[in-house]
Amino acid sequence: MKFKKIIIFVTIFLSLLGIGSMLSNIQSREADQLLEAYGLSNNTRYIEVKNNQTISSFLTYLQKNYAKYKIQLHFKSKIDPKQTLIWANHNVITLPTESGRYFTADDFQGRVSFAVLSLNAKVQTLATQGNEYVVLDNSYYSVIGTLKHYHQMKQNGYYLSTGPKQPTGKAKLTNYIIIIDSSSKMINKLASRYKVKIKTPVFVKNHQIHKFSIIREISLVIVFTIIAMSCSTLLALFDWSVVKNTALTGQLLHNWLFNRGVRTILLESALVLGAYLFLSWHAFISKPQQMILLLLLSWFLIIAAYSYTVLQHLRKEKKHA
């Protein structure tokens, strides 16, 4: 009996890993789309402006005329394809980092530009007094983070913050492809002002084609959940068979079932926690709150399956008494 229970608990644990892995696959697939554009959403479009206006004056114009819109811009250099300048008027989508952190809204407000590196960034750096700096044209940019290695991301790029007051803002618009993540209305207005054509990035087109591609993962989540619930039901049946063999009745029966039920719930809770820790360490999780909610829902359904089975047998026992 003990060996059978061990097998059941292992199966529940593996099912929980399966559930979490499917969510990880979904998030990773979203990351395929988002990370290819360095953290942009599916609203992203891009334009090319043939204008010697500086990035600084361009951003000042945006802040003055489009303050009510959430805007994120990536200026991809035509001169150095590995360089991307990033600006936003809100907190950007956070990309996973191997060390340090990704940009926040505050990094675009001051006078100092910061750098985030890909794992194998092809750019000159200098390490001194425990700090790392990107060195470009005799200017130094403090490195605040290094991105994790994921196959979705280019590994030789580097990213610099920019803003109206920052040294990177002195660059000319004509030397960059402007990638815009904002509302369609805002993007259309901006394109109209500069008389340029709006283009759609490849990753957005791919997402539009494959928007129903997560059905398989959702189906497998349901299958794994059913397996885990079935295993929990088997645990309840095993416990009830012990009751029948010992001929417990009355308060003794209720006490025994309560104690065994609490122990089972604690063990299954430990399995859920273990699954989350394992997945956090080995799987891609861009939104931990989604993983936590999914595993908690699975835990609730597993406990519900156990409790329902026990209560049903108790009712039958009372009817026959």
PDB file of C-alpha atoms in Angstrom:
ATOM      1  CA  MET A   1       0.000   0.000   0.000  1.00  0.00           C
ATOM      2  CA  LYS A   2       2.795   2.426   0.905  1.00  0.00           C
ATOM      3  CA  PHE A   3       4.595   1.723  -2.365  1.00  0.00           C
ATOM      4  CA  LYS A   4       1.381   2.375  -4.302  1.00  0.00           C
ATOM      5  CA  LYS A   5       0.913   5.694  -2.483  1.00  0.00           C
ATOM      6  CA  ILE A   6       4.475   6.716  -3.286  1.00  0.00           C
ATOM      7  CA  ILE A   7       3.794   6.016  -6.967  1.00  0.00           C
ATOM      8  CA  ILE A   8       0.616   8.104  -6.766  1.00  0.00           C
ATOM      9  CA  PHE A   9       2.378  11.051  -5.112  1.00  0.00           C
ATOM     10  CA  VAL A  10       5.154  10.883  -7.725  1.00  0.00           C
ATOM     11  CA  THR A  11       2.507  10.878 -10.473  1.00  0.00           C
ATOM     12  CA  ILE A  12       0.820  13.937  -8.947  1.00  0.00           C
ATOM     13  CA  PHE A  13       4.181  15.713  -8.783  1.00  0.00           C
ATOM     14  CA  LEU A  14       4.954  14.868 -12.413  1.00  0.00           C
ATOM     15  CA  SER A  15       1.473  16.052 -13.424  1.00  0.00           C
ATOM     16  CA  LEU A  16       2.081  19.366 -11.665  1.00  0.00           C
ATOM     17  CA  LEU A  17       5.383  19.693 -13.514  1.00  0.00           C
ATOM     18  CA  GLY A  18       3.522  18.957 -16.731  1.00  0.00           C
ATOM     19  CA  ILE A  19       0.935  21.645 -15.963  1.00  0.00           C
ATOM     20  CA  GLY A  20       3.647  24.198 -15.194  1.00  0.00           C
ATOM     21  CA  SER A  21       5.688  23.203 -18.228  1.00  0.00           C
ATOM     22  CA  MET A  22       2.734  23.808 -20.538  1.00  0.00           C
ATOM     23  CA  LEU A  23       2.303  27.316 -19.111  1.00  0.00           C
ATOM     24  CA  SER A  24       6.042  27.830 -19.486  1.00  0.00           C
ATOM     25  CA  ASN A  25       5.730  26.797 -23.146  1.00  0.00           C
ATOM     26  CA  ILE A  26       2.927  29.325 -23.643  1.00  0.00           C
ATOM     27  CA  GLN A  27       4.923  32.092 -21.972  1.00  0.00           C
ATOM     28  CA  SER A  28       8.005  31.080 -23.908  1.00  0.00           C
ATOM     29  CA  ARG A  29       6.045  31.236 -27.160  1.00  0.00           C
ATOM     30  CA  GLU A  30       4.877  34.709 -26.216  1.00  0.00           C
ATOM     31  CA  ALA A  31       8.490  35.484 -25.428  1.00  0.00           C
ATOM     32  CA  ASP A  32       9.438  34.280 -28.907  1.00  0.00           C
ATOM     33  CA  GLN A  33       7.305  37.119 -30.199  1.00  0.00           C
ATOM     34  CA  LEU A  34       8.143  39.691 -27.543  1.00  0.00           C
ATOM     35  CA  LEU A  35      11.856  39.067 -27.159  1.00  0.00           C
ATOM     36  CA  GLU A  36      12.492  39.125 -30.889  1.00  0.00           C
ATOM     37  CA  ALA A  37      11.530  42.794 -30.705  1.00  0.00           C
ATOM     38  CA  TYR A  38      13.406  43.246 -27.425  1.00  0.00           C
ATOM     39  CA  GLY A  39      10.403  43.373 -25.158  1.00  0.00           C
ATOM     40  CA  LEU A  40       7.699  44.910 -27.341  1.00  0.00           C
ATOM     41  CA  SER A  41       4.045  43.905 -27.635  1.00  0.00           C
ATOM     42  CA  ASN A  42       1.981  42.895 -30.640  1.00  0.00           C
ATOM     43  CA  ASN A  43       0.892  46.527 -31.127  1.00  0.00           C
ATOM     44  CA  THR A  44       4.385  47.241 -32.382  1.00  0.00           C
ATOM     45  CA  ARG A  45       4.997  48.945 -35.718  1.00  0.00           C
ATOM     46  CA  TYR A  46       8.064  50.648 -37.168  1.00  0.00           C
ATOM     47  CA  ILE A  47       8.878  53.655 -39.313  1.00  0.00           C
ATOM     48  CA  GLU A  48      11.961  55.114 -40.952  1.00  0.00           C
ATOM     49  CA  VAL A  49      12.295  58.891 -40.775  1.00  0.00           C
ATOM     50  CA  LYS A  50      14.655  60.639 -43.183  1.00  0.00           C
ATOM     51  CA  ASN A  51      15.191  63.606 -40.955  1.00  0.00           C
ATOM     52  CA  ASN A  52      18.282  65.100 -39.303  1.00  0.00           C
ATOM     53  CA  GLN A  53      16.269  65.903 -36.185  1.00  0.00           C
ATOM     54  CA  THR A  54      17.947  64.574 -33.046  1.00  0.00           C
ATOM     55  CA  ILE A  55      16.439  61.828 -30.938  1.00  0.00           C
ATOM     56  CA  SER A  56      16.380  64.288 -28.050  1.00  0.00           C
ATOM     57  CA  SER A  57      14.149  66.794 -29.856  1.00  0.00           C
ATOM     58  CA  PHE A  58      11.983  63.958 -31.182  1.00  0.00           C
ATOM     59  CA  LEU A  59      11.377  62.659 -27.656  1.00  0.00           C
ATOM     60  CA  THR A  60      10.677  66.166 -26.376  1.00  0.00           C
ATOM     61  CA  TYR A  61       8.015  66.500 -29.077  1.00  0.00           C
ATOM     62  CA  LEU A  62       6.445  63.167 -28.059  1.00  0.00           C
ATOM     63  CA  GLN A  63       6.355  64.135 -24.396  1.00  0.00           C
ATOM     64  CA  LYS A  64       4.644  67.405 -25.248  1.00  0.00           C
ATOM     65  CA  ASN A  65       2.070  66.141 -27.745  1.00  0.00           C
ATOM     66  CA  TYR A  66       1.425  62.500 -26.788  1.00  0.00           C
ATOM     67  CA  ALA A  67       1.701  62.521 -23.006  1.00  0.00           C
ATOM     68  CA  LYS A  68      -1.620  60.698 -22.575  1.00  0.00           C
ATOM     69  CA  TYR A  69      -0.384  57.668 -24.557  1.00  0.00           C
ATOM     70  CA  LYS A  70       1.794  54.859 -23.286  1.00  0.00           C
ATOM     71  CA  ILE A  71       4.762  54.808 -25.626  1.00  0.00           C
ATOM     72  CA  GLN A  72       7.838  52.622 -25.882  1.00  0.00           C
ATOM     73  CA  LEU A  73      10.444  53.272 -28.560  1.00  0.00           C
ATOM     74  CA  HIS A  74      13.419  51.259 -29.713  1.00  0.00           C
ATOM     75  CA  PHE A  75      15.824  53.047 -32.018  1.00  0.00           C
ATOM     76  CA  LYS A  76      17.664  50.350 -33.951  1.00  0.00           C
ATOM     77  CA  SER A  77      20.911  51.678 -35.351  1.00  0.00           C
ATOM     78  CA  LYS A  78      21.540  51.426 -39.088  1.00  0.00           C
ATOM     79  CA  ILE A  79      25.253  52.114 -38.533  1.00  0.00           C
ATOM     80  CA  ASP A  80      25.816  49.534 -35.772  1.00  0.00           C
ATOM     81  CA  PRO A  81      23.129  46.787 -36.080  1.00  0.00           C
ATOM     82  CA  LYS A  82      24.061  45.485 -32.619  1.00  0.00           C
ATOM     83  CA  GLN A  83      23.026  48.763 -30.943  1.00  0.00           C
ATOM     84  CA  THR A  84      19.480  49.614 -29.857  1.00  0.00           C
ATOM     85  CA  LEU A  85      18.476  52.753 -27.959  1.00  0.00           C
ATOM     86  CA  ILE A  86      15.447  52.378 -25.705  1.00  0.00           C
ATOM     87  CA  TRP A  87      13.023  54.975 -24.351  1.00  0.00           C
ATOM     88  CA  ALA A  88       9.570  54.802 -22.762  1.00  0.00           C
ATOM     89  CA  ASN A  89       7.244  57.049 -20.807  1.00  0.00           C
ATOM     90  CA  HIS A  90       6.255  54.094 -18.586  1.00  0.00           C
ATOM     91  CA  ASN A  91       7.827  50.918 -17.187  1.00  0.00           C
ATOM     92  CA  VAL A  92       8.737  48.655 -20.083  1.00  0.00           C
ATOM     93  CA  ILE A  93       8.178  44.913 -20.365  1.00  0.00           C
ATOM     94  CA  THR A  94      10.854  43.387 -18.149  1.00  0.00           C
ATOM     95  CA  LEU A  95      13.208  40.996 -19.900  1.00  0.00           C
ATOM     96  CA  PRO A  96      14.854  38.190 -17.879  1.00  0.00           C
ATOM     97  CA  THR A  97      18.396  38.986 -16.766  1.00  0.00           C
ATOM     98  CA  GLU A  98      21.308  36.747 -15.871  1.00  0.00           C
ATOM     99  CA  SER A  99      22.566  39.485 -13.553  1.00  0.00           C
ATOM    100  CA  GLY A 100      21.457  42.984 -12.629  1.00  0.00           C
ATOM    101  CA  ARG A 101      18.176  44.282 -14.042  1.00  0.00           C
ATOM    102  CA  TYR A 102      16.455  45.543 -17.153  1.00  0.00           C
ATOM    103  CA  PHE A 103      15.509  49.197 -17.763  1.00  0.00           C
ATOM    104  CA  THR A 104      12.818  50.965 -15.740  1.00  0.00           C
ATOM    105  CA  ALA A 105      11.014  54.235 -16.468  1.00  0.00           C
ATOM    106  CA  ASP A 106      13.397  56.158 -14.191  1.00  0.00           C
ATOM    107  CA  ASP A 107      16.366  55.221 -16.395  1.00  0.00           C
ATOM    108  CA  PHE A 108      14.990  57.408 -19.219  1.00  0.00           C
ATOM    109  CA  GLN A 109      14.402  60.514 -17.111  1.00  0.00           C
ATOM    110  CA  GLY A 110      17.875  61.590 -16.007  1.00  0.00           C
ATOM    111  CA  ARG A 111      20.990  62.827 -17.765  1.00  0.00           C
ATOM    112  CA  VAL A 112      22.920  59.540 -17.622  1.00  0.00           C
ATOM    113  CA  SER A 113      22.531  56.722 -20.163  1.00  0.00           C
ATOM    114  CA  PHE A 114      22.692  53.112 -18.965  1.00  0.00           C
ATOM    115  CA  ALA A 115      23.470  49.867 -20.776  1.00  0.00           C
ATOM    116  CA  VAL A 116      22.016  46.349 -20.781  1.00  0.00           C
ATOM    117  CA  LEU A 117      24.042  43.668 -22.542  1.00  0.00           C
ATOM    118  CA  SER A 118      23.168  40.439 -24.287  1.00  0.00           C
ATOM    119  CA  LEU A 119      25.137  37.495 -22.956  1.00  0.00           C
ATOM    120  CA  ASN A 120      27.697  37.683 -25.794  1.00  0.00           C
ATOM    121  CA  ALA A 121      27.433  41.372 -26.638  1.00  0.00           C
ATOM    122  CA  LYS A 122      29.898  42.504 -29.307  1.00  0.00           C
ATOM    123  CA  VAL A 123      30.851  45.840 -27.803  1.00  0.00           C
ATOM    124  CA  GLN A 124      33.890  47.200 -25.996  1.00  0.00           C
ATOM    125  CA  THR A 125      33.530  47.104 -22.208  1.00  0.00           C
ATOM    126  CA  LEU A 126      35.679  48.123 -19.296  1.00  0.00           C
ATOM    127  CA  ALA A 127      35.580  46.628 -15.806  1.00  0.00           C
ATOM    128  CA  THR A 128      36.889  48.782 -12.991  1.00  0.00           C
ATOM    129  CA  GLN A 129      36.335  48.866  -9.225  1.00  0.00           C
ATOM    130  CA  GLY A 130      33.655  46.199  -9.436  1.00  0.00           C
ATOM    131  CA  ASN A 131      31.647  48.039 -12.111  1.00  0.00           C
ATOM    132  CA  GLU A 132      31.331  47.371 -15.833  1.00  0.00           C
ATOM    133  CA  TYR A 133      31.033  50.049 -18.513  1.00  0.00           C
ATOM    134  CA  VAL A 134      30.321  50.086 -22.242  1.00  0.00           C
ATOM    135  CA  VAL A 135      32.906  52.220 -24.035  1.00  0.00           C
ATOM    136  CA  LEU A 136      31.715  54.063 -27.172  1.00  0.00           C
ATOM    137  CA  ASP A 137      33.451  57.057 -28.759  1.00  0.00           C
ATOM    138  CA  ASN A 138      35.289  57.851 -25.514  1.00  0.00           C
ATOM    139  CA  SER A 139      31.986  57.805 -23.591  1.00  0.00           C
ATOM    140  CA  TYR A 140      31.248  55.379 -20.757  1.00  0.00           C
ATOM    141  CA  TYR A 141      27.843  53.807 -20.081  1.00  0.00           C
ATOM    142  CA  SER A 142      27.267  51.943 -16.825  1.00  0.00           C
ATOM    143  CA  VAL A 143      26.092  48.359 -17.353  1.00  0.00           C
ATOM    144  CA  ILE A 144      23.058  47.689 -15.140  1.00  0.00           C
ATOM    145  CA  GLY A 145      22.196  44.192 -16.377  1.00  0.00           C
ATOM    146  CA  THR A 146      23.047  41.221 -18.587  1.00  0.00           C
ATOM    147  CA  LEU A 147      20.217  39.364 -20.301  1.00  0.00           C
ATOM    148  CA  LYS A 148      19.697  35.641 -19.856  1.00  0.00           C
ATOM    149  CA  HIS A 149      20.495  33.264 -22.666  1.00  0.00           C
ATOM    150  CA  TYR A 150      17.378  32.328 -24.600  1.00  0.00           C
ATOM    151  CA  HIS A 151      17.327  31.153 -28.188  1.00  0.00           C
ATOM    152  CA  GLN A 152      14.650  33.769 -28.970  1.00  0.00           C
ATOM    153  CA  MET A 153      17.079  36.621 -28.348  1.00  0.00           C
ATOM    154  CA  LYS A 154      20.031  37.815 -30.334  1.00  0.00           C
ATOM    155  CA  GLN A 155      23.075  37.232 -28.202  1.00  0.00           C
ATOM    156  CA  ASN A 156      25.447  39.872 -29.605  1.00  0.00           C
ATOM    157  CA  GLY A 157      23.334  43.004 -29.138  1.00  0.00           C
ATOM    158  CA  TYR A 158      23.565  45.746 -26.558  1.00  0.00           C
ATOM    159  CA  TYR A 159      20.953  48.261 -25.437  1.00  0.00           C
ATOM    160  CA  LEU A 160      21.366  51.816 -24.217  1.00  0.00           C
ATOM    161  CA  SER A 161      18.800  54.015 -22.538  1.00  0.00           C
ATOM    162  CA  THR A 162      18.039  57.337 -24.171  1.00  0.00           C
ATOM    163  CA  GLY A 163      16.086  60.454 -23.273  1.00  0.00           C
ATOM    164  CA  PRO A 164      15.812  64.177 -24.005  1.00  0.00           C
ATOM    165  CA  LYS A 165      18.651  64.936 -21.577  1.00  0.00           C
ATOM    166  CA  GLN A 166      20.878  61.936 -22.229  1.00  0.00           C
ATOM    167  CA  PRO A 167      24.025  61.842 -24.399  1.00  0.00           C
ATOM    168  CA  THR A 168      22.525  59.128 -26.622  1.00  0.00           C
ATOM    169  CA  GLY A 169      19.757  61.615 -27.485  1.00  0.00           C
ATOM    170  CA  LYS A 170      22.203  63.613 -29.619  1.00  0.00           C
ATOM    171  CA  ALA A 171      22.069  60.980 -32.376  1.00  0.00           C
ATOM    172  CA  LYS A 172      20.159  61.723 -35.601  1.00  0.00           C
ATOM    173  CA  LEU A 173      16.822  60.054 -36.362  1.00  0.00           C
ATOM    174  CA  THR A 174      17.902  59.295 -39.914  1.00  0.00           C
ATOM    175  CA  ASN A 175      20.472  56.815 -38.580  1.00  0.00           C
ATOM    176  CA  TYR A 176      17.845  54.679 -36.850  1.00  0.00           C
ATOM    177  CA  ILE A 177      14.809  52.528 -37.547  1.00  0.00           C
ATOM    178  CA  ILE A 178      12.160  53.678 -35.072  1.00  0.00           C
ATOM    179  CA  ILE A 179      10.244  50.765 -33.539  1.00  0.00           C
ATOM    180  CA  ILE A 180       7.083  52.004 -31.802  1.00  0.00           C
ATOM    181  CA  ASP A 181       4.917  50.188 -29.272  1.00  0.00           C
ATOM    182  CA  SER A 182       1.804  52.273 -28.608  1.00  0.00           C
ATOM    183  CA  SER A 183      -1.823  52.606 -29.665  1.00  0.00           C
ATOM    184  CA  SER A 184      -2.663  52.490 -33.377  1.00  0.00           C
ATOM    185  CA  LYS A 185      -4.074  56.007 -33.155  1.00  0.00           C
ATOM    186  CA  MET A 186      -0.836  57.439 -31.802  1.00  0.00           C
ATOM    187  CA  ILE A 187       1.309  55.594 -34.358  1.00  0.00           C
ATOM    188  CA  ASN A 188      -0.901  56.778 -37.235  1.00  0.00           C
ATOM    189  CA  LYS A 189      -0.695  60.381 -36.053  1.00  0.00           C
ATOM    190  CA  LEU A 190       3.072  60.212 -35.793  1.00  0.00           C
ATOM    191  CA  ALA A 191       3.467  58.605 -39.214  1.00  0.00           C
ATOM    192  CA  SER A 192       1.198  61.253 -40.726  1.00  0.00           C
ATOM    193  CA  ARG A 193       3.261  64.075 -39.240  1.00  0.00           C
ATOM    194  CA  TYR A 194       6.513  62.715 -40.640  1.00  0.00           C
ATOM    195  CA  LYS A 195       4.861  61.502 -43.875  1.00  0.00           C
ATOM    196  CA  VAL A 196       6.243  57.982 -43.590  1.00  0.00           C
ATOM    197  CA  LYS A 197       4.832  54.504 -44.148  1.00  0.00           C
ATOM    198  CA  ILE A 198       3.961  52.315 -41.156  1.00  0.00           C
ATOM    199  CA  LYS A 199       5.373  48.793 -41.354  1.00  0.00           C
ATOM    200  CA  THR A 200       4.611  45.680 -39.298  1.00  0.00           C
ATOM    201  CA  PRO A 201       7.493  43.676 -37.761  1.00  0.00           C
ATOM    202  CA  VAL A 202       7.799  40.004 -38.689  1.00  0.00           C
ATOM    203  CA  PHE A 203       7.172  38.818 -35.129  1.00  0.00           C
ATOM    204  CA  VAL A 204       3.761  40.530 -35.100  1.00  0.00           C
ATOM    205  CA  LYS A 205       2.794  38.939 -38.419  1.00  0.00           C
ATOM    206  CA  ASN A 206       3.835  35.520 -37.125  1.00  0.00           C
ATOM    207  CA  HIS A 207       1.730  35.979 -34.016  1.00  0.00           C
ATOM    208  CA  GLN A 208      -1.309  36.910 -36.096  1.00  0.00           C
ATOM    209  CA  ILE A 209      -0.868  33.700 -38.100  1.00  0.00           C
ATOM    210  CA  HIS A 210      -0.368  31.460 -35.069  1.00  0.00           C
ATOM    211  CA  LYS A 211      -2.734  33.077 -32.577  1.00  0.00           C
ATOM    212  CA  PHE A 212      -4.534  29.748 -31.889  1.00  0.00           C
ATOM    213  CA  SER A 213      -1.305  27.824 -31.378  1.00  0.00           C
ATOM    214  CA  ILE A 214      -1.740  27.446 -27.608  1.00  0.00           C
ATOM    215  CA  ILE A 215      -4.738  25.101 -27.892  1.00  0.00           C
ATOM    216  CA  ARG A 216      -2.434  22.061 -27.603  1.00  0.00           C
ATOM    217  CA  GLU A 217      -0.863  23.366 -24.390  1.00  0.00           C
ATOM    218  CA  ILE A 218      -4.262  24.169 -22.862  1.00  0.00           C
ATOM    219  CA  SER A 219      -5.489  20.664 -23.737  1.00  0.00           C
ATOM    220  CA  LEU A 220      -2.455  19.102 -22.063  1.00  0.00           C
ATOM    221  CA  VAL A 221      -2.955  21.255 -18.959  1.00  0.00           C
ATOM    222  CA  ILE A 222      -6.481  19.822 -18.710  1.00  0.00           C
ATOM    223  CA  VAL A 223      -5.166  16.256 -19.204  1.00  0.00           C
ATOM    224  CA  PHE A 224      -2.464  16.649 -16.536  1.00  0.00           C
ATOM    225  CA  THR A 225      -5.012  18.174 -14.146  1.00  0.00           C
ATOM    226  CA  ILE A 226      -7.381  15.229 -14.663  1.00  0.00           C
ATOM    227  CA  ILE A 227      -4.510  12.794 -14.003  1.00  0.00           C
ATOM    228  CA  ALA A 228      -3.584  14.620 -10.775  1.00  0.00           C
ATOM    229  CA  MET A 229      -7.225  14.679  -9.631  1.00  0.00           C
ATOM    230  CA  SER A 230      -7.606  10.978 -10.428  1.00  0.00           C
ATOM    231  CA  CYS A 231      -4.504  10.211  -8.364  1.00  0.00           C
ATOM    232  CA  SER A 232      -5.917  12.235  -5.462  1.00  0.00           C
ATOM    233  CA  THR A 233      -9.154  10.275  -5.761  1.00  0.00           C
ATOM    234  CA  LEU A 234      -7.155   7.037  -5.560  1.00  0.00           C
ATOM    235  CA  LEU A 235      -5.475   8.301  -2.378  1.00  0.00           C
ATOM    236  CA  ALA A 236      -8.925   8.870  -0.871  1.00  0.00           C
ATOM    237  CA  LEU A 237     -10.012   5.348  -1.875  1.00  0.00           C
ATOM    238  CA  PHE A 238      -6.894   3.860  -0.301  1.00  0.00           C
ATOM    239  CA  ASP A 239      -7.586   5.747   2.923  1.00  0.00           C
ATOM    240  CA  TRP A 240     -11.168   4.557   2.900  1.00  0.00           C
ATOM    241  CA  SER A 241     -10.065   0.948   2.395  1.00  0.00           C
ATOM    242  CA  VAL A 242      -7.971   1.303   5.568  1.00  0.00           C
ATOM    243  CA  VAL A 243     -11.098   2.512   7.378  1.00  0.00           C
ATOM    244  CA  LYS A 244     -13.048  -0.513   6.195  1.00  0.00           C
ATOM    245  CA  ASN A 245     -10.304  -2.909   7.269  1.00  0.00           C
ATOM    246  CA  THR A 246     -10.054  -1.383  10.751  1.00  0.00           C
ATOM    247  CA  ALA A 247     -13.843  -1.091  11.195  1.00  0.00           C
ATOM    248  CA  LEU A 248     -13.592   2.408  12.661  1.00  0.00           C
ATOM    249  CA  THR A 249     -16.881   4.132  13.443  1.00  0.00           C
ATOM    250  CA  GLY A 250     -18.277   7.297  14.995  1.00  0.00           C
ATOM    251  CA  GLN A 251     -15.895   9.919  16.339  1.00  0.00           C
ATOM    252  CA  LEU A 252     -12.882   7.665  15.895  1.00  0.00           C
ATOM    253  CA  LEU A 253     -13.686   7.378  12.199  1.00  0.00           C
ATOM    254  CA  HIS A 254     -14.027  11.139  11.797  1.00  0.00           C
ATOM    255  CA  ASN A 255     -10.824  11.843  13.727  1.00  0.00           C
ATOM    256  CA  TRP A 256      -8.854   9.311  11.685  1.00  0.00           C
ATOM    257  CA  LEU A 257     -10.145  10.688   8.377  1.00  0.00           C
ATOM    258  CA  PHE A 258      -9.471  14.260   9.491  1.00  0.00           C
ATOM    259  CA  ASN A 259      -5.874  13.480  10.506  1.00  0.00           C
ATOM    260  CA  ARG A 260      -5.204  11.486   7.348  1.00  0.00           C
ATOM    261  CA  GLY A 261      -6.834  14.192   5.209  1.00  0.00           C
ATOM    262  CA  VAL A 262      -4.713  16.953   6.773  1.00  0.00           C
ATOM    263  CA  ARG A 263      -1.572  14.886   6.207  1.00  0.00           C
ATOM    264  CA  THR A 264      -2.519  14.269   2.576  1.00  0.00           C
ATOM    265  CA  ILE A 265      -3.270  17.969   2.013  1.00  0.00           C
ATOM    266  CA  LEU A 266       0.084  18.936   3.521  1.00  0.00           C
ATOM    267  CA  LEU A 267       1.910  16.430   1.321  1.00  0.00           C
ATOM    268  CA  GLU A 268       0.103  17.616  -1.793  1.00  0.00           C
ATOM    269  CA  SER A 269       0.813  21.228  -0.817  1.00  0.00           C
ATOM    270  CA  ALA A 270       4.495  20.329  -0.534  1.00  0.00           C
ATOM    271  CA  LEU A 271       4.327  18.795  -4.018  1.00  0.00           C
ATOM    272  CA  VAL A 272       2.841  22.029  -5.413  1.00  0.00           C
ATOM    273  CA  LEU A 273       5.561  24.097  -3.734  1.00  0.00           C
ATOM    274  CA  GLY A 274       8.231  21.687  -4.953  1.00  0.00           C
ATOM    275  CA  ALA A 275       6.867  21.849  -8.497  1.00  0.00           C
ATOM    276  CA  TYR A 276       6.925  25.663  -8.452  1.00  0.00           C
ATOM    277  CA  LEU A 277      10.513  25.771  -7.160  1.00  0.00           C
ATOM    278  CA  PHE A 278      11.635  23.190  -9.724  1.00  0.00           C
ATOM    279  CA  LEU A 279       9.951  25.055 -12.580  1.00  0.00           C
ATOM    280  CA  SER A 280      11.331  28.395 -11.387  1.00  0.00           C
ATOM    281  CA  TRP A 281      14.810  26.924 -11.576  1.00  0.00           C
ATOM    282  CA  HIS A 282      14.554  24.942 -14.816  1.00  0.00           C
ATOM    283  CA  ALA A 283      11.763  26.473 -16.928  1.00  0.00           C
ATOM    284  CA  PHE A 284      11.181  29.842 -18.586  1.00  0.00           C
ATOM    285  CA  ILE A 285       8.705  31.862 -16.491  1.00  0.00           C
ATOM    286  CA  SER A 286       8.119  35.426 -17.634  1.00  0.00           C
ATOM    287  CA  LYS A 287       5.041  35.952 -15.432  1.00  0.00           C
ATOM    288  CA  PRO A 288       5.461  34.124 -12.099  1.00  0.00           C
ATOM    289  CA  GLN A 289       2.006  35.208 -10.907  1.00  0.00           C
ATOM    290  CA  GLN A 290       0.402  33.171 -13.698  1.00  0.00           C
ATOM    291  CA  MET A 291       2.381  30.082 -12.680  1.00  0.00           C
ATOM    292  CA  ILE A 292       1.437  30.568  -9.025  1.00  0.00           C
ATOM    293  CA  LEU A 293      -2.257  30.968  -9.844  1.00  0.00           C
ATOM    294  CA  LEU A 294      -2.289  27.917 -12.134  1.00  0.00           C
ATOM    295  CA  LEU A 295      -0.567  25.699  -9.575  1.00  0.00           C
ATOM    296  CA  LEU A 296      -2.861  26.966  -6.804  1.00  0.00           C
ATOM    297  CA  LEU A 297      -5.885  26.154  -8.970  1.00  0.00           C
ATOM    298  CA  SER A 298      -4.463  22.693  -9.591  1.00  0.00           C
ATOM    299  CA  TRP A 299      -3.880  22.274  -5.841  1.00  0.00           C
ATOM    300  CA  PHE A 300      -7.484  23.271  -5.113  1.00  0.00           C
ATOM    301  CA  LEU A 301      -8.843  20.776  -7.660  1.00  0.00           C
ATOM    302  CA  ILE A 302      -6.617  17.994  -6.314  1.00  0.00           C
ATOM    303  CA  ILE A 303      -7.747  18.640  -2.734  1.00  0.00           C
ATOM    304  CA  ALA A 304     -11.351  18.917  -3.905  1.00  0.00           C
ATOM    305  CA  ALA A 305     -11.117  15.509  -5.606  1.00  0.00           C
ATOM    306  CA  TYR A 306      -9.766  13.917  -2.415  1.00  0.00           C
ATOM    307  CA  SER A 307     -12.323  15.595  -0.147  1.00  0.00           C
ATOM    308  CA  TYR A 308     -15.274  14.839  -2.431  1.00  0.00           C
ATOM    309  CA  THR A 309     -14.389  11.148  -2.592  1.00  0.00           C
ATOM    310  CA  VAL A 310     -14.082  10.846   1.180  1.00  0.00           C
ATOM    311  CA  LEU A 311     -17.337  12.742   1.822  1.00  0.00           C
ATOM    312  CA  GLN A 312     -19.224  10.618  -0.699  1.00  0.00           C
ATOM    313  CA  HIS A 313     -18.138   7.421   1.063  1.00  0.00           C
ATOM    314  CA  LEU A 314     -19.062   8.909   4.434  1.00  0.00           C
ATOM    315  CA  ARG A 315     -22.578   9.700   3.171  1.00  0.00           C
ATOM    316  CA  LYS A 316     -22.974   6.161   1.812  1.00  0.00           C
ATOM    317  CA  GLU A 317     -21.755   4.768   5.123  1.00  0.00           C
ATOM    318  CA  LYS A 318     -24.340   6.800   7.061  1.00  0.00           C
ATOM    319  CA  LYS A 319     -27.130   5.633   4.746  1.00  0.00           C
ATOM    320  CA  HIS A 320     -26.271   2.022   5.343  1.00  0.00           C
ATOM    321  CA  ALA A 321     -25.842   2.480   9.089  1.00  0.00           C
TER     322      ALA A 321
END
